Amino acid sequence: MNEELTERLRAAAEAHQPDRARILARVERGMSGAPARHRERSGARPWPRVALASLAAVGTLAVGGFAVAAIVQSPPARPDVSATPAAPSAPSTSGTPRPTPSTPSAPATGRPTTPGRSSPTGPSPSASGAAGSARPGNAHVQDGPLSSAGSLGTNSNSFWAQSNITLKSTQPLTALTVELRITQTGAVQSTGSWRTLPAEDFTVTVQNEGGAVVYRWILKPGRTVPAGQHVFAGQYNHAAGAREAEHDGYRVDANDPRGALSVWGGFTPAR
């Protein structure tokens, strides 16, 4: 409610002049149930009726006056005061955590190849399952009592070939893994394999790995390879024509009573 409305109400209250006679007449008619503008018969009005009518009139005037006074004197309502906004929190100074660089793992060290210096308690190639990759170059064909040679079979032709790995050992071998890798030069596909040692002593797998057909012979736990000469051969088809074997290779990992042994090399042409 604004100030202009308050002033209007105050002026209306001051100018109001209640019609007391009319109010008394209405009260009297309401109490007697007589129709409007009824003229009473001659004689004085009974005292109780007049007294009640007077009290009702006075009460009506009093209530009306109080109502107007309350309206005029009531102060205008104040608008609601919104709550004071909370102060913004200070920005975090920690910032985005920086990723901690991971520590590179140390490179694996190769197995020593000096004859007789490997630890006899180290893991055997067959137990670890890591025979390594055949290496066609930089041949290492002898390690202590173990020596090796790679050659193409004399029965190889323009469509088919056989690669031979010949091992010689002066000591019994308690673990042995032989790996033959034939590079995929076109239509290379295995047609079989064989070895001069008992077949039941080895687990044999042939699979395509890294652009080559890979043969693996792994000596079963608890078996022993006797001292002597042993041959492992892989047979395969290839694209028609002379096939270059310069990228083929083999690797042999073994254990003898003194420790671990490793040899590797390539293949010489058939004679």
XYZ file of N, CA and C in Angstrom:
813
model
N 0.856 -1.191 0.000
C 0.000 0.000 0.000
C 0.888 1.235 0.000
N 0.695 2.152 -0.993
C 1.561 3.303 -1.109
C 1.008 4.500 -0.352
N 1.729 5.613 -0.347
C 1.337 6.795 0.427
C 0.087 7.457 -0.133
N -0.135 7.423 -1.442
C -1.313 8.063 -2.034
C -2.588 7.411 -1.556
N -2.597 6.063 -1.481
C -3.784 5.351 -1.007
C -4.035 5.653 0.467
N -2.952 5.764 1.234
C -3.111 6.087 2.664
C -3.767 7.460 2.852
N -3.341 8.417 2.087
C -3.910 9.767 2.188
C -5.378 9.780 1.815
N -5.751 9.009 0.783
C -7.161 8.950 0.387
C -8.028 8.352 1.478
N -7.547 7.302 2.113
C -8.310 6.676 3.189
C -8.452 7.615 4.378
N -7.387 8.334 4.694
C -7.449 9.277 5.815
C -8.471 10.379 5.541
N -8.485 10.882 4.313
C -9.441 11.945 3.966
C -10.875 11.434 4.007
N -11.070 10.175 3.546
C -12.422 9.603 3.580
C -12.893 9.388 5.006
N -12.006 9.028 5.907
C -12.390 8.807 7.292
C -12.782 10.114 7.976
N -12.019 11.184 7.714
C -12.323 12.465 8.337
C -13.630 13.053 7.815
N -13.969 12.792 6.548
C -15.184 13.371 5.972
C -16.436 12.547 6.255
N -16.227 11.342 6.854
C -17.383 10.474 7.078
C -18.296 11.050 8.182
N -19.559 11.156 7.945
C -20.594 11.619 8.907
C -21.685 10.566 8.949
N -21.633 9.661 9.922
C -22.633 8.603 9.978
C -24.036 9.158 10.260
N -25.052 8.572 9.600
C -26.465 8.959 9.792
C -27.009 8.116 10.932
N -26.952 8.702 12.119
C -27.330 7.968 13.322
C -28.784 7.578 13.277
N -29.687 8.453 12.820
C -31.119 8.169 12.798
C -31.417 6.986 11.883
N -30.755 6.963 10.722
C -31.010 5.865 9.792
C -30.533 4.551 10.369
N -29.346 4.567 11.015
C -28.806 3.333 11.597
C -29.749 2.810 12.665
N -30.289 3.725 13.540
C -31.203 3.291 14.605
C -32.473 2.705 14.017
N -32.969 3.325 12.929
C -34.198 2.832 12.319
C -33.991 1.425 11.759
N -32.806 1.183 11.131
C -32.536 -0.146 10.573
C -32.430 -1.197 11.671
N -31.783 -0.820 12.752
C -31.662 -1.755 13.864
C -33.011 -2.100 14.447
N -33.864 -1.029 14.604
C -35.183 -1.251 15.191
C -36.039 -2.130 14.300
N -35.988 -1.914 12.973
C -36.784 -2.730 12.078
C -36.320 -4.183 12.087
N -34.995 -4.351 12.188
C -34.494 -5.711 12.227
C -34.958 -6.442 13.466
N -35.058 -5.770 14.578
C -35.455 -6.421 15.819
C -36.948 -6.694 15.887
N -37.773 -5.788 15.300
C -39.223 -5.933 15.405
C -39.813 -6.748 14.275
N -39.058 -6.920 13.143
C -39.589 -7.629 11.994
C -40.631 -6.818 11.257
N -40.763 -5.524 11.515
C -41.729 -4.655 10.833
C -41.197 -4.250 9.501
N -42.085 -4.032 8.496
C -41.629 -3.589 7.177
C -41.035 -2.202 7.242
N -40.249 -1.903 6.206
C -39.590 -0.591 6.160
C -40.622 0.521 6.172
N -40.217 1.751 6.766
C -41.013 2.957 6.819
C -42.376 2.696 7.523
N -42.326 1.786 8.531
C -43.549 1.521 9.321
C -43.728 2.615 10.364
N -44.881 3.152 10.449
C -45.163 4.208 11.418
C -45.783 3.574 12.649
N -45.161 3.831 13.762
C -45.667 3.257 14.991
C -46.868 4.044 15.477
N -47.645 3.295 16.255
C -48.798 3.966 16.846
C -48.351 4.934 17.920
N -49.247 5.829 18.211
C -48.944 6.882 19.186
C -48.613 6.253 20.508
N -47.813 6.920 21.212
C -47.393 6.450 22.520
C -45.906 6.318 22.588
N -45.324 6.304 23.715
C -43.863 6.222 23.900
C -43.371 4.811 23.617
N -42.153 4.742 23.080
C -41.535 3.455 22.812
C -41.156 2.757 24.112
N -41.247 1.492 24.114
C -40.850 0.789 25.327
C -39.370 1.007 25.588
N -39.039 1.181 26.868
C -37.652 1.472 27.269
C -36.644 0.383 26.864
N -36.934 -0.886 27.055
C -35.910 -1.886 26.678
C -35.551 -1.842 25.207
N -36.581 -1.643 24.332
C -36.289 -1.612 22.901
C -35.397 -0.441 22.558
N -35.676 0.711 23.125
C -34.876 1.906 22.830
C -33.453 1.721 23.313
N -33.314 1.134 24.494
C -31.963 0.956 25.042
C -31.145 0.030 24.163
N -31.723 -1.058 23.738
C -30.991 -1.998 22.885
C -30.617 -1.374 21.555
N -31.543 -0.629 20.990
C -31.240 0.030 19.720
C -30.105 1.005 19.871
N -30.076 1.733 20.982
C -29.003 2.720 21.198
C -27.655 2.026 21.332
N -27.642 0.954 22.111
C -26.370 0.245 22.282
C -25.852 -0.325 20.954
N -26.783 -0.865 20.140
C -26.355 -1.414 18.845
C -25.786 -0.338 17.956
N -26.428 0.843 17.962
C -25.941 1.943 17.122
C -24.560 2.387 17.552
N -24.416 2.533 18.871
C -23.108 2.974 19.378
C -22.025 1.959 19.019
N -22.364 0.646 19.176
C -21.365 -0.385 18.838
C -20.990 -0.361 17.379
N -22.003 -0.133 16.517
C -21.710 -0.092 15.075
C -20.789 1.057 14.735
N -21.083 2.258 15.351
C -20.246 3.430 15.080
C -18.823 3.219 15.592
N -18.726 2.574 16.776
C -17.393 2.370 17.349
C -16.561 1.441 16.478
N -17.187 0.329 16.045
C -16.443 -0.627 15.209
C -16.016 0.002 13.899
N -16.944 0.780 13.273
C -16.585 1.447 12.016
C -15.453 2.418 12.195
N -15.494 3.172 13.314
C -14.406 4.138 13.546
C -13.087 3.462 13.764
N -13.107 2.384 14.548
C -11.842 1.666 14.784
C -11.262 1.097 13.494
N -12.136 0.585 12.622
C -11.648 -0.001 11.363
C -10.981 1.032 10.495
N -11.636 2.224 10.388
C -11.047 3.280 9.558
C -9.755 3.759 10.153
N -9.740 3.919 11.501
C -8.508 4.403 12.145
C -7.361 3.423 11.943
N -7.695 2.144 12.019
C -6.646 1.139 11.822
C -6.070 1.197 10.428
N -6.981 1.420 9.434
C -6.498 1.502 8.052
C -5.616 2.706 7.850
N -6.051 3.874 8.452
C -5.309 5.127 8.241
C -3.969 5.088 8.947
N -3.964 4.530 10.190
C -2.734 4.577 10.981
C -1.759 3.457 10.657
N -2.234 2.447 9.938
C -1.322 1.323 9.627
C -0.235 1.775 8.675
N 1.027 1.579 9.020
C 2.119 1.987 8.119
C 2.149 1.088 6.899
N 2.623 1.631 5.778
C 2.710 0.804 4.561
C 3.662 -0.370 4.763
N 3.266 -1.493 4.144
C 4.105 -2.692 4.264
C 5.449 -2.486 3.600
N 6.472 -2.973 4.276
C 7.818 -2.851 3.718
C 8.090 -4.031 2.787
N 8.776 -3.725 1.713
C 9.118 -4.844 0.809
C 10.079 -5.808 1.500
N 9.947 -7.084 1.116
C 10.833 -8.091 1.712
C 12.277 -7.807 1.359
N 13.113 -7.948 2.364
C 14.542 -7.722 2.156
C 15.184 -9.068 1.856
N 15.791 -9.135 0.700
C 16.412 -10.413 0.322
C 17.630 -10.671 1.192
N 17.909 -11.959 1.374
C 19.049 -12.327 2.212
C 20.351 -11.903 1.549
N 21.275 -11.484 2.402
C 22.575 -11.055 1.881
C 23.282 -12.237 1.233
N 23.689 -12.104 -0.035
C 24.333 -13.254 -0.698
C 25.640 -13.620 -0.019
N 25.880 -14.882 0.028
C 27.108 -15.346 0.661
C 28.310 -14.931 -0.168
N 29.376 -14.604 0.549
C 30.602 -14.188 -0.147
C 31.144 -15.337 -0.959
N 31.606 -15.061 -2.194
C 32.124 -16.168 -3.015
C 33.362 -16.785 -2.389
N 33.447 -18.065 -2.501
C 34.596 -18.750 -1.916
C 35.846 -18.452 -2.729
N 36.957 -18.448 -2.025
C 38.227 -18.140 -2.697
C 38.590 -19.244 -3.669
N 39.117 -18.913 -4.834
C 39.474 -19.959 -5.811
C 40.563 -20.866 -5.259
N 40.469 -22.107 -5.649
C 41.448 -23.074 -5.179
C 42.825 -22.757 -5.739
N 43.823 -22.854 -4.871
C 45.195 -22.561 -5.306
C 45.975 -23.827 -5.602
N 45.272 -24.951 -5.395
C 46.009 -26.199 -5.622
C 46.272 -26.443 -7.092
N 45.308 -26.007 -7.966
C 45.484 -26.214 -9.394
C 45.277 -27.656 -9.796
N 45.349 -27.909 -11.083
C 45.180 -29.270 -11.606
C 46.409 -30.092 -11.290
N 46.231 -31.267 -10.655
C 47.415 -32.074 -10.332
C 48.152 -32.502 -11.579
N 49.449 -32.405 -11.486
C 50.269 -32.809 -12.633
C 50.500 -34.307 -12.606
N 50.372 -34.964 -13.761
C 50.602 -36.419 -13.769
C 52.049 -36.736 -13.457
N 52.235 -37.748 -12.629
C 53.577 -38.157 -12.260
C 54.130 -39.079 -13.333
N 55.241 -38.722 -13.935
C 55.774 -39.581 -14.998
C 56.157 -40.936 -14.430
N 55.800 -41.966 -15.162
C 56.123 -43.317 -14.714
C 57.592 -43.591 -14.942
N 58.166 -44.358 -14.046
C 59.581 -44.684 -14.148
C 59.776 -45.804 -15.151
N 60.562 -45.587 -16.180
C 60.741 -46.647 -17.188
C 61.384 -47.874 -16.557
N 60.924 -49.000 -16.986
C 61.477 -50.238 -16.453
C 62.861 -50.475 -17.030
N 63.666 -51.097 -16.240
C 65.034 -51.355 -16.682
C 65.044 -52.411 -17.773
N 65.877 -52.237 -18.760
C 65.903 -53.241 -19.842
C 66.370 -54.589 -19.324
N 65.783 -55.621 -19.898
C 66.165 -56.970 -19.477
C 67.578 -57.283 -19.950
N 68.314 -57.901 -19.088
C 69.683 -58.238 -19.464
C 69.698 -59.588 -20.156
N 70.551 -59.697 -21.105
C 70.629 -60.941 -21.856
C 71.273 -62.051 -21.038
N 71.066 -63.258 -21.443
C 71.653 -64.399 -20.756
C 73.115 -64.481 -21.143
N 74.014 -64.653 -20.175
C 75.448 -64.729 -20.521
C 75.711 -65.940 -21.405
N 76.627 -65.709 -22.359
C 76.929 -66.776 -23.311
C 78.327 -67.339 -23.127
N 79.044 -66.801 -22.107
C 80.379 -67.330 -21.873
C 80.271 -68.760 -21.348
N 80.956 -69.709 -21.920
C 80.814 -71.120 -21.517
C 81.098 -71.314 -20.040
N 80.202 -72.018 -19.352
C 80.428 -72.432 -17.979
C 80.211 -71.370 -16.939
N 79.739 -70.149 -17.275
C 79.604 -69.077 -16.302
C 78.176 -68.758 -15.930
N 77.223 -69.398 -16.514
C 75.825 -69.162 -16.178
C 75.482 -69.879 -14.893
N 74.559 -69.286 -14.129
C 74.167 -69.877 -12.860
C 73.390 -71.162 -13.092
N 73.791 -72.278 -12.428
C 73.073 -73.532 -12.636
C 71.683 -73.521 -12.028
N 71.414 -72.520 -11.146
C 70.100 -72.459 -10.506
C 69.124 -71.567 -11.257
N 69.497 -70.963 -12.389
C 68.618 -70.079 -13.148
C 67.496 -70.834 -13.814
N 66.434 -70.130 -14.262
C 65.295 -70.799 -14.891
C 65.659 -71.403 -16.230
N 65.153 -72.555 -16.491
C 65.436 -73.219 -17.761
C 64.560 -72.635 -18.856
N 64.978 -72.684 -20.134
C 64.162 -72.162 -21.229
C 62.816 -72.836 -21.318
N 62.751 -74.145 -21.073
C 61.467 -74.824 -21.193
C 60.520 -74.416 -20.088
N 61.049 -74.091 -18.900
C 60.180 -73.688 -17.801
C 59.630 -72.300 -18.017
N 60.478 -71.390 -18.508
C 60.018 -70.020 -18.712
C 59.227 -69.856 -19.988
N 59.419 -70.734 -20.966
C 58.698 -70.636 -22.232
C 59.249 -69.564 -23.140
N 60.402 -68.945 -22.787
C 60.969 -67.885 -23.611
C 62.214 -68.401 -24.300
N 62.034 -68.849 -25.517
C 63.174 -69.367 -26.265
C 63.909 -68.279 -27.023
N 63.307 -67.070 -27.126
C 63.923 -65.998 -27.884
C 63.663 -66.124 -29.359
N 64.127 -65.179 -30.135
C 63.916 -65.170 -31.582
C 65.152 -65.678 -32.304
N 64.925 -66.402 -33.359
C 66.048 -66.875 -34.172
C 66.744 -65.689 -34.823
N 68.018 -65.751 -34.901
C 68.795 -64.643 -35.467
C 69.569 -65.121 -36.691
N 69.225 -64.666 -37.885
C 69.935 -65.118 -39.081
C 71.348 -64.564 -39.188
N 71.583 -63.383 -38.617
C 72.909 -62.773 -38.706
C 73.651 -62.868 -37.390
N 74.943 -62.590 -37.428
C 75.786 -62.607 -36.244
C 75.669 -63.948 -35.505
N 75.889 -64.999 -36.197
C 75.689 -66.342 -35.653
C 76.570 -66.596 -34.445
N 76.009 -67.342 -33.505
C 76.736 -67.797 -32.322
C 76.437 -69.286 -32.220
N 77.314 -70.092 -32.842
C 76.972 -71.503 -33.063
C 77.514 -72.438 -31.998
N 78.278 -71.928 -31.010
C 78.789 -72.804 -29.961
C 78.770 -72.080 -28.626
N 78.320 -72.826 -27.588
C 78.323 -72.310 -26.226
C 78.707 -73.463 -25.319
N 80.000 -73.528 -24.939
C 80.484 -74.614 -24.086
C 80.320 -75.962 -24.751
N 79.625 -76.873 -24.085
C 79.487 -78.236 -24.638
C 78.471 -78.343 -25.758
N 77.760 -77.236 -26.068
C 76.701 -77.279 -27.075
C 77.137 -76.534 -28.332
N 76.991 -77.197 -29.493
C 77.283 -76.558 -30.781
C 76.131 -76.827 -31.736
N 76.050 -76.009 -32.823
C 74.907 -76.107 -33.735
C 75.325 -75.759 -35.149
N 74.430 -76.150 -36.115
C 74.624 -75.805 -37.527
C 73.266 -75.842 -38.204
N 73.040 -74.894 -39.153
C 71.798 -74.846 -39.914
C 72.066 -75.074 -41.378
N 71.206 -75.873 -42.036
C 71.409 -76.161 -43.454
C 70.079 -76.486 -44.101
N 70.023 -76.320 -45.458
C 68.846 -76.704 -46.225
C 68.985 -78.161 -46.649
N 67.893 -78.913 -46.574
C 67.944 -80.320 -46.943
C 68.221 -80.508 -48.423
N 68.914 -81.591 -48.741
C 69.253 -81.890 -50.136
C 68.017 -82.264 -50.952
N 66.923 -82.549 -50.298
C 65.697 -82.904 -51.004
C 64.809 -81.688 -51.296
N 65.278 -80.472 -50.998
C 64.505 -79.254 -51.283
C 64.413 -79.048 -52.784
N 63.304 -78.411 -53.273
C 63.126 -78.156 -54.705
C 62.477 -76.793 -54.922
N 61.970 -76.572 -56.145
C 61.419 -75.252 -56.496
C 60.069 -74.960 -55.852
N 59.431 -75.904 -55.204
C 58.104 -75.697 -54.597
C 58.067 -76.068 -53.106
N 59.105 -76.762 -52.656
C 59.103 -77.317 -51.298
C 60.518 -77.303 -50.753
N 60.637 -77.168 -49.402
C 61.983 -77.151 -48.814
C 61.944 -77.724 -47.406
N 63.157 -78.061 -46.926
C 63.324 -78.542 -45.553
C 64.530 -77.851 -44.952
N 64.330 -77.287 -43.747
C 65.436 -76.620 -43.043
C 65.826 -77.489 -41.846
N 67.138 -77.798 -41.731
C 67.652 -78.697 -40.692
C 68.482 -77.932 -39.664
N 68.290 -78.282 -38.386
C 69.122 -77.762 -37.294
C 69.806 -78.968 -36.658
N 71.129 -78.986 -36.691
C 71.904 -80.090 -36.131
C 72.570 -79.635 -34.843
N 72.275 -80.319 -33.744
C 72.861 -80.002 -32.432
C 73.830 -81.097 -32.024
N 74.913 -80.672 -31.367
C 75.869 -81.599 -30.771
C 76.117 -81.151 -29.337
N 76.038 -82.084 -28.427
C 76.269 -81.766 -27.010
C 77.128 -82.841 -26.382
N 78.109 -82.431 -25.646
C 78.971 -83.382 -24.937
C 78.454 -83.659 -23.531
N 77.378 -82.955 -23.136
C 76.786 -83.155 -21.821
C 75.281 -83.409 -21.987
N 74.670 -84.169 -21.075
C 73.213 -84.315 -21.121
C 72.536 -82.949 -20.902
N 71.404 -82.753 -21.534
C 70.664 -81.492 -21.421
C 69.389 -81.744 -20.607
N 69.205 -80.961 -19.548
C 68.011 -81.104 -18.707
C 66.871 -80.186 -19.152
N 67.135 -79.277 -20.052
C 66.107 -78.400 -20.625
C 66.550 -78.036 -22.028
N 65.566 -77.938 -22.944
C 65.909 -77.638 -24.334
C 64.705 -77.025 -25.046
N 64.948 -75.916 -25.730
C 63.936 -75.301 -26.597
C 64.621 -74.957 -27.913
N 64.071 -75.502 -28.999
C 64.612 -75.246 -30.340
C 63.568 -74.453 -31.118
N 63.996 -73.343 -31.703
C 63.086 -72.476 -32.480
C 63.628 -72.319 -33.896
N 62.765 -72.593 -34.879
C 63.102 -72.443 -36.305
C 62.167 -71.395 -36.891
N 62.762 -70.374 -37.521
C 61.957 -69.273 -38.077
C 62.171 -69.198 -39.592
N 61.080 -69.452 -40.361
C 61.127 -69.400 -41.825
C 60.385 -68.146 -42.272
N 61.100 -67.199 -42.863
C 60.498 -65.933 -43.264
C 59.476 -66.150 -44.378
N 58.379 -65.420 -44.284
C 57.312 -65.533 -45.289
C 57.741 -64.790 -46.560
N 58.265 -65.543 -47.510
C 58.715 -64.953 -48.784
C 57.696 -65.156 -49.904
N 56.562 -65.757 -49.573
C 55.524 -65.999 -50.573
C 55.058 -67.429 -50.535
N 53.787 -67.633 -50.126
C 53.157 -68.960 -50.095
C 53.860 -69.951 -49.195
N 54.588 -69.459 -48.185
C 55.238 -70.369 -47.241
C 54.169 -70.962 -46.324
N 54.097 -72.287 -46.271
C 53.103 -72.979 -45.465
C 53.693 -74.290 -44.977
N 53.580 -74.548 -43.666
C 54.177 -75.748 -43.082
C 53.524 -77.010 -43.634
N 54.378 -78.010 -43.868
C 53.877 -79.334 -44.272
C 54.292 -80.420 -43.280
N 54.919 -80.014 -42.165
C 55.287 -80.987 -41.148
C 56.643 -80.689 -40.535
N 57.036 -81.545 -39.588
C 58.331 -81.408 -38.918
C 58.717 -82.773 -38.339
N 59.991 -82.908 -37.938
C 60.446 -84.133 -37.301
C 61.716 -83.847 -36.499
N 62.137 -84.779 -35.680
C 63.365 -84.699 -34.891
C 63.850 -86.123 -34.667
N 65.143 -86.287 -34.396
C 65.709 -87.623 -34.182
C 65.488 -88.117 -32.757
N 65.101 -87.242 -31.841
C 64.813 -87.619 -30.462
C 63.366 -88.113 -30.350
N 62.994 -88.837 -29.297
C 61.637 -89.378 -29.161
C 60.571 -88.277 -29.212
N 59.519 -88.507 -29.993
C 58.453 -87.502 -30.141
C 57.735 -87.239 -28.834
N 57.594 -88.273 -27.964
C 56.847 -88.086 -26.720
C 57.588 -87.222 -25.699
N 58.872 -86.925 -25.982
C 59.635 -86.085 -25.048
C 59.449 -84.592 -25.307
N 58.743 -84.216 -26.394
C 58.679 -82.808 -26.784
C 57.239 -82.332 -26.999
N 57.037 -81.060 -26.740
C 55.824 -80.344 -27.144
C 56.177 -79.550 -28.390
N 55.420 -79.754 -29.484
C 55.746 -79.131 -30.772
C 54.622 -78.177 -31.166
N 54.982 -76.939 -31.579
C 54.003 -75.962 -32.076
C 54.514 -75.364 -33.381
N 53.563 -75.007 -34.265
C 53.874 -74.306 -35.519
C 52.855 -73.181 -35.656
N 53.317 -71.942 -35.779
C 52.400 -70.808 -35.889
C 53.037 -69.672 -36.675
N 52.169 -68.770 -37.182
C 52.641 -67.598 -37.920
C 52.878 -66.464 -36.926
N 54.085 -65.928 -36.940
C 54.454 -64.851 -36.018
C 55.340 -63.838 -36.731
N 54.905 -62.593 -36.742
C 55.757 -61.520 -37.260
C 56.280 -61.739 -38.651
N 55.438 -62.208 -39.569
C 55.865 -62.396 -40.947
C 56.735 -63.610 -41.160
N 56.571 -64.629 -40.287
C 57.364 -65.852 -40.447
C 56.555 -67.036 -39.940
N 56.885 -68.235 -40.458
C 56.343 -69.488 -39.934
C 57.347 -69.991 -38.903
N 56.877 -70.157 -37.634
C 57.790 -70.474 -36.531
C 57.478 -71.874 -35.991
N 58.508 -72.724 -35.967
C 58.432 -74.069 -35.386
C 59.125 -74.021 -34.022
N 58.529 -74.690 -33.011
C 59.165 -74.775 -31.692
C 59.060 -76.209 -31.165
N 60.196 -76.705 -30.676
C 60.254 -77.988 -29.981
C 60.698 -77.688 -28.549
N 59.859 -78.050 -27.583
C 60.157 -77.760 -26.176
C 60.202 -79.075 -25.408
N 61.358 -79.351 -24.760
C 61.520 -80.571 -23.970
C 60.579 -80.524 -22.765
N 59.842 -81.604 -22.549
C 58.895 -81.660 -21.446
C 59.630 -81.743 -20.105
N 59.022 -81.177 -19.038
C 59.674 -81.230 -17.718
C 59.947 -82.677 -17.290
N 61.103 -82.864 -16.673
C 61.475 -84.195 -16.197
C 62.164 -85.059 -17.243
N 62.197 -84.625 -18.506
C 62.873 -85.392 -19.559
C 64.311 -84.882 -19.742
N 65.179 -85.740 -20.308
C 66.585 -85.391 -20.516
C 67.004 -85.739 -21.938
N 67.816 -84.856 -22.538
C 68.396 -85.118 -23.859
C 69.798 -85.674 -23.631
N 70.088 -86.851 -24.118
C 71.422 -87.436 -23.873
C 72.505 -86.725 -24.698
N 73.708 -86.848 -24.253
C 74.828 -86.289 -25.020
C 74.882 -86.967 -26.379
N 75.299 -86.198 -27.422
C 75.357 -86.756 -28.760
C 74.904 -85.745 -29.799
N 74.624 -86.258 -31.000
C 74.171 -85.400 -32.110
C 72.678 -85.636 -32.347
N 71.945 -84.497 -32.542
C 70.484 -84.568 -32.712
C 70.071 -83.584 -33.801
N 69.038 -83.969 -34.586
C 68.580 -83.144 -35.702
C 67.112 -82.788 -35.496
N 66.780 -81.508 -35.796
C 65.398 -81.003 -35.801
C 65.157 -80.403 -37.181
N 64.027 -80.749 -37.844
C 63.768 -80.299 -39.216
C 62.343 -79.777 -39.360
N 62.213 -78.676 -40.133
C 60.905 -78.129 -40.480
C 60.709 -78.189 -41.980
N 59.520 -78.618 -42.426
C 59.239 -78.767 -43.857
C 58.110 -77.811 -44.240
N 58.176 -77.268 -45.483
C 57.202 -76.245 -45.875
C 57.161 -76.082 -47.391
N 55.970 -75.691 -47.892
C 55.832 -75.275 -49.297
C 56.233 -73.806 -49.423
N 56.516 -73.385 -50.631
C 56.810 -71.969 -50.896
C 56.479 -71.647 -52.346
N 56.506 -70.376 -52.690
C 56.195 -69.964 -54.063
C 57.177 -70.601 -55.047
N 56.697 -70.812 -56.264
C 57.517 -71.493 -57.272
C 58.787 -70.706 -57.555
N 59.882 -71.435 -57.724
C 61.154 -70.817 -58.042
C 62.147 -70.984 -56.899
N 63.352 -70.495 -57.162
C 64.394 -70.576 -56.141
C 64.036 -69.660 -54.972
N 64.147 -70.153 -53.762
C 63.789 -69.365 -52.566
C 65.051 -68.973 -51.812
N 65.139 -67.685 -51.469
C 66.270 -67.196 -50.695
C 66.029 -67.489 -49.222
N 67.001 -68.082 -48.543
C 66.879 -68.443 -47.124
C 67.738 -67.558 -46.234
N 68.231 -66.449 -46.796
C 69.162 -65.616 -46.021
C 68.508 -64.961 -44.813
N 67.153 -64.823 -44.814
C 66.477 -64.207 -43.661
C 65.881 -65.235 -42.716
N 66.073 -66.535 -43.005
C 65.640 -67.580 -42.080
C 66.666 -67.712 -40.960
N 66.250 -68.287 -39.844
C 67.197 -68.446 -38.731
C 66.687 -69.423 -37.704
N 67.573 -69.735 -36.711
C 67.196 -70.625 -35.621
C 67.832 -70.118 -34.330
N 67.295 -70.604 -33.221
C 67.856 -70.312 -31.904
C 67.586 -71.513 -31.012
N 68.596 -71.861 -30.180
C 68.488 -72.985 -29.261
C 68.870 -72.506 -27.871
N 68.003 -72.792 -26.883
C 68.281 -72.503 -25.473
C 68.225 -73.814 -24.708
N 69.234 -74.043 -23.855
C 69.315 -75.321 -23.156
C 69.924 -75.134 -21.776
N 69.781 -76.166 -20.950
C 70.445 -76.249 -19.647
C 71.215 -77.553 -19.577
N 72.453 -77.454 -19.075
C 73.212 -78.660 -18.761
C 73.555 -78.607 -17.272
N 74.265 -79.549 -16.715
C 74.545 -79.529 -15.278
C 75.264 -78.275 -14.794
N 75.932 -77.539 -15.672
C 76.681 -76.353 -15.239
C 75.867 -75.068 -15.378
N 74.762 -75.079 -16.139
C 73.972 -73.860 -16.282
C 73.316 -73.731 -17.639
N 72.954 -72.490 -18.014
C 72.217 -72.210 -19.248
C 73.157 -72.052 -20.427
N 72.655 -72.481 -21.592
C 73.427 -72.422 -22.832
C 72.523 -71.870 -23.936
N 73.102 -71.131 -24.903
C 72.333 -70.587 -26.031
C 73.205 -70.545 -27.267
N 72.625 -70.955 -28.388
C 73.287 -70.846 -29.688
C 72.240 -70.420 -30.717
N 72.689 -69.762 -31.805
C 71.788 -69.348 -32.873
C 72.577 -69.149 -34.175
N 71.841 -69.082 -35.298
C 72.510 -68.901 -36.571
C 71.524 -68.966 -37.740
N 72.076 -69.063 -38.969
C 71.289 -69.121 -40.190
C 71.454 -70.455 -40.884
N 71.166 -70.468 -42.213
C 71.190 -71.719 -42.961
C 72.071 -71.608 -44.195
N 72.879 -72.629 -44.387
C 73.712 -72.695 -45.579
C 72.953 -73.433 -46.692
N 73.203 -73.109 -47.962
C 72.501 -73.808 -49.060
C 72.800 -75.295 -49.060
N 71.875 -76.061 -49.651
C 72.055 -77.516 -49.728
C 73.204 -77.852 -50.661
N 73.958 -78.874 -50.373
C 75.099 -79.305 -51.201
C 74.801 -80.621 -51.926
